[in-house]
CSV table of C-alpha atoms in Angstrom, one decimal:
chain,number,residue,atom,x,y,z
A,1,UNK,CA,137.6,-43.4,-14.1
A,2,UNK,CA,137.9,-45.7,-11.2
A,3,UNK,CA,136.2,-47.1,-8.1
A,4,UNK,CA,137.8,-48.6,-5.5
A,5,UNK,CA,134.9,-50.1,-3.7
A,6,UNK,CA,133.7,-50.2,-0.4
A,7,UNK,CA,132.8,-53.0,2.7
A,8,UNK,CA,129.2,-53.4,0.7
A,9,UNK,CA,130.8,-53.1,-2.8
A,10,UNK,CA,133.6,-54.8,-5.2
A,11,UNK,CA,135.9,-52.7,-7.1
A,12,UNK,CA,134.5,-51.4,-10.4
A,13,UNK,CA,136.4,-51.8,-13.5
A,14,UNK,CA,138.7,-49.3,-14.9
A,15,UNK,CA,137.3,-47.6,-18.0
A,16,UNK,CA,139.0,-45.0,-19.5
A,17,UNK,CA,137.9,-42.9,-22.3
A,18,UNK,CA,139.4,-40.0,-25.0
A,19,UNK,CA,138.2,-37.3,-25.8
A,20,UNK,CA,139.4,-34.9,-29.0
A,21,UNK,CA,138.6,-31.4,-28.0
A,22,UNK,CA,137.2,-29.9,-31.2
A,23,UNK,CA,138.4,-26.6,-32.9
A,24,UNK,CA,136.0,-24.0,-33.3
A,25,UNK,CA,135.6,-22.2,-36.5
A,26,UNK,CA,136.5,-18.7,-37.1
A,27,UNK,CA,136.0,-16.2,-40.3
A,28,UNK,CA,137.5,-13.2,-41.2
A,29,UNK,CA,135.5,-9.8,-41.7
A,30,UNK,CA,138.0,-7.7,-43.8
A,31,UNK,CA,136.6,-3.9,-44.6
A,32,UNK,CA,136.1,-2.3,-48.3
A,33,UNK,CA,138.8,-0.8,-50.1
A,34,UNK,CA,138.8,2.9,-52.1
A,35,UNK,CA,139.2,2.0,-55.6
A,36,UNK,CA,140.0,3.9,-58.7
A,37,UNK,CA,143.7,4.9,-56.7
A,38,UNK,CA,146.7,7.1,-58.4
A,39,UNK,CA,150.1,5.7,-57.7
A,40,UNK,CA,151.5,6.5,-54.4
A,41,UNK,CA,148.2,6.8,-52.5
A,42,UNK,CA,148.3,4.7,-49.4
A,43,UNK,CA,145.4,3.2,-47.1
A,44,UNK,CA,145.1,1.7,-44.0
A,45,UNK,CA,144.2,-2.4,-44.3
A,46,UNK,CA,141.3,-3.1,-41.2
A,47,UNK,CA,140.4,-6.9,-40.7
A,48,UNK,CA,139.7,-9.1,-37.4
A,49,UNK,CA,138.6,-12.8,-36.9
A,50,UNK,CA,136.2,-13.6,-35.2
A,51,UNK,CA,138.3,-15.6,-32.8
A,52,UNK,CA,140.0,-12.3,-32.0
A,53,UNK,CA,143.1,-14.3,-33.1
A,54,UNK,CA,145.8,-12.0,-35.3
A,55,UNK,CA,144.6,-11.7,-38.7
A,56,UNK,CA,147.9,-11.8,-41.6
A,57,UNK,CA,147.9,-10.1,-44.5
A,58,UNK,CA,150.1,-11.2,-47.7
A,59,UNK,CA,150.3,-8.4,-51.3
A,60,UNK,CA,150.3,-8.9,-55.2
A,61,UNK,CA,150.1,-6.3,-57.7
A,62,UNK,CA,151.2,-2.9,-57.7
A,63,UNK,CA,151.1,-2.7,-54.3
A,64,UNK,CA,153.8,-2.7,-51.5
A,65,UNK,CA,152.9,-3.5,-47.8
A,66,UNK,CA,154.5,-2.2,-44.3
A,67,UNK,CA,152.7,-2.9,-41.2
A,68,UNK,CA,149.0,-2.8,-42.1
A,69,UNK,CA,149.5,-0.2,-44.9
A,70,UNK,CA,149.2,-0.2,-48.3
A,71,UNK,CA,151.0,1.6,-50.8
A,72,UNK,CA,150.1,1.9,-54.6
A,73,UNK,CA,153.5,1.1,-56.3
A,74,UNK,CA,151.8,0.8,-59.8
A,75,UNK,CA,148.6,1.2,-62.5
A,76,UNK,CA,146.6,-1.9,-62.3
A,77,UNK,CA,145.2,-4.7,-59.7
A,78,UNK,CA,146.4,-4.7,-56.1
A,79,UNK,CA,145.3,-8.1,-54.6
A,80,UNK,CA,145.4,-8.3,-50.6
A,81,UNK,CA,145.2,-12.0,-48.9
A,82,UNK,CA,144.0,-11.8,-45.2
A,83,UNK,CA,144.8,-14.7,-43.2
A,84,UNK,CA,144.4,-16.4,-39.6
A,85,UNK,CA,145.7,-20.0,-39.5
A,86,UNK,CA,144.2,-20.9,-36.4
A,87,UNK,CA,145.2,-22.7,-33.1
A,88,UNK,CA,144.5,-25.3,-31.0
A,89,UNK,CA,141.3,-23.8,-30.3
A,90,UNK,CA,140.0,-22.5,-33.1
A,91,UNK,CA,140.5,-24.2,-36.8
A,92,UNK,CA,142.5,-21.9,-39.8
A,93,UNK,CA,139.7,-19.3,-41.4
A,94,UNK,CA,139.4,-19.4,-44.8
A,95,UNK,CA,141.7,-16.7,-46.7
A,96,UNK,CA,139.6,-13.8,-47.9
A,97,UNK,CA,140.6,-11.6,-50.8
A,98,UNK,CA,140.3,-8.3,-51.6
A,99,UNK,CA,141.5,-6.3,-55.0
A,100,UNK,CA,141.2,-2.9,-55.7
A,101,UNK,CA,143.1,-0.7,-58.5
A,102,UNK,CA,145.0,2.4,-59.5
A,103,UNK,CA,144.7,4.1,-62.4
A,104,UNK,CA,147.3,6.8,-63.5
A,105,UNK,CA,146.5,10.5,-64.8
A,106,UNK,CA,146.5,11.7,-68.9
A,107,UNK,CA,146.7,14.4,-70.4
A,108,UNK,CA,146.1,15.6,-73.6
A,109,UNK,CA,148.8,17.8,-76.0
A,110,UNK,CA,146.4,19.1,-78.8
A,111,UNK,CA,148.8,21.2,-81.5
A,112,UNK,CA,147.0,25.0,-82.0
A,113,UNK,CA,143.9,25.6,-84.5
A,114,UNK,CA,144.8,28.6,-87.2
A,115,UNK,CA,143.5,31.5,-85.9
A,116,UNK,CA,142.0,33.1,-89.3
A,117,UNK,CA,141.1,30.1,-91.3
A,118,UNK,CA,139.6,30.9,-95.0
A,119,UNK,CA,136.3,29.5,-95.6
A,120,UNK,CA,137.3,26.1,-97.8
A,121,UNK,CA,140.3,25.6,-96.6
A,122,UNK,CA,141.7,23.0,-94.1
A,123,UNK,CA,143.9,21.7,-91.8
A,124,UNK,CA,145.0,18.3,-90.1
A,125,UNK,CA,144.2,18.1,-86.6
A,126,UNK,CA,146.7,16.7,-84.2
A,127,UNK,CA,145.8,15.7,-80.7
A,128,UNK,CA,147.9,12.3,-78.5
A,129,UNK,CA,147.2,11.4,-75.4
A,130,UNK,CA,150.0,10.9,-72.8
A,131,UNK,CA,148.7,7.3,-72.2
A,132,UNK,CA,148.8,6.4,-76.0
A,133,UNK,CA,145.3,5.5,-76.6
A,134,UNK,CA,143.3,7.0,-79.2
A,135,UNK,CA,141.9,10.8,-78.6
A,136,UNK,CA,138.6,11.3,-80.0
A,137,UNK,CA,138.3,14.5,-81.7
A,138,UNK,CA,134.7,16.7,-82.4
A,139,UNK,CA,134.1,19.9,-84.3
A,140,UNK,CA,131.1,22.3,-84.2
A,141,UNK,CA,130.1,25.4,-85.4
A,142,UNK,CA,131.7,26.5,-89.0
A,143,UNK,CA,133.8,23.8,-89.5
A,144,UNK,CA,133.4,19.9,-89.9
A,145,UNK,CA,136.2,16.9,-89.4
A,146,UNK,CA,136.3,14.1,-91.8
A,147,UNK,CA,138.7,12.1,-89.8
A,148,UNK,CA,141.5,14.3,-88.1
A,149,UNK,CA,141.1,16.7,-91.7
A,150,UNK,CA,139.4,19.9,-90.4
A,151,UNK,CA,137.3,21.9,-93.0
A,152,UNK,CA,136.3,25.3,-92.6
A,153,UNK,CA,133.2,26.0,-93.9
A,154,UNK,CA,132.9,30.2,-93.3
A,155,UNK,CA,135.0,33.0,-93.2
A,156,UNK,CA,134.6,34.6,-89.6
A,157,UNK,CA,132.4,31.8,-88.5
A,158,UNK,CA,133.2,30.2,-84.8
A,159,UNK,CA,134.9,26.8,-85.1
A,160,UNK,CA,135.2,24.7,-82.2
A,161,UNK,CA,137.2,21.5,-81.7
A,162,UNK,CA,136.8,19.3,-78.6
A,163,UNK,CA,140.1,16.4,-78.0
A,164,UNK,CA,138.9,14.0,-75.2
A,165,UNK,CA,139.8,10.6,-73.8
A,166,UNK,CA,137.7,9.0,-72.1
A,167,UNK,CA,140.4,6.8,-69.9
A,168,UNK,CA,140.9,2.9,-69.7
A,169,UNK,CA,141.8,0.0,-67.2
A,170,UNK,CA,144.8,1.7,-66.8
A,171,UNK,CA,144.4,5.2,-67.1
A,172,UNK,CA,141.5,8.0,-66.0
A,173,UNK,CA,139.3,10.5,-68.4
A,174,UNK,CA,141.9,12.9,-69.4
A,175,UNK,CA,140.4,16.7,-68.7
A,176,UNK,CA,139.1,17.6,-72.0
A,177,UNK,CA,140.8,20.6,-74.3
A,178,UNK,CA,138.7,22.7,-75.9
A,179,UNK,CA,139.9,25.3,-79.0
């Protein structure tokens, strides 16, 4: 600043001062994702900053991104960065992340049950699930399983065998099959 003075006043001295204008902060408020996805379902990302700056968004996983949507490319973790790195008003938020996941569908292939059984005899039961994991198998009525050995224990009598899987990280219940 400076004063030149006056007829009742000398000059003042000249001081001059800095100042650093100071960058506000900013956050990012990034919405929930749907979870428990099949390959190939999409969904629209939604985030802001509270600077109203541009928020960025950067993809991992089984996921592919165009614009601000999301596409489920494979089973397992999608991971979705959102960004805003600030200006020279308003300092870089920090990055938030959100994950979600896709799981893919199984079925169950459960070879047929004899229709007439004898009472004592038996049969091997053979149920795979398309996934590969382990199916789970469970008899009632006239019949009991030691393993996957089925034993029929009356002529006539009802025998029913349930094959179920009851999913993973990777895949979803398969539906149940029922003979």
């Amino acid at each position: 600043a400076k004063q030149l003075g006056n007829s009742l006043f000398n000059a003042a001295i000249e001081v001059v001062q800095t100042a650093t204008p100071v960058q506000g902060p900013q956050s990012i408020v990034f919405n929930a994702f749907p979870q428990d996805l099949l390959v190939g379902a999409t969904f629209n990302l939604v985030a802001s900053a509270t600077s109203a700056l541009p928020v960025s968004f950067a993809v991992s996983g089984g996921c592919d991104l165009v614009g601000v949507v999301i596409t489920i490319t494979a089973t397992g973790p999608c991971t979705v960065t959102a960004s805003q790195g600030g200006n020279s008003n308003w300092a870089a938020a920090a990055n938030y992340v959100r994950t979600t996941s896709a799981r893919s569908v199984q079925t169950i292939t459960f070879d047929p049950l004899p229709v007439a059984p004898a009472a004592g005899s038996s049969v091997v039961v053979s149920a795979v699930a398309s996934s590969g994991a382990t199916v789970a198998l469970n008899a009632t009525g006239a019949c009991s399983l030691v393993g996957a050995l089925l034993k029929f224990s009356a002529a006539g009598g009802l025998c029913t065998v349930t094959a179920s899987q009851a999913g993973n990280a990777l895949f979803r219940p398969a539906t149940a099959v029922v003979q």
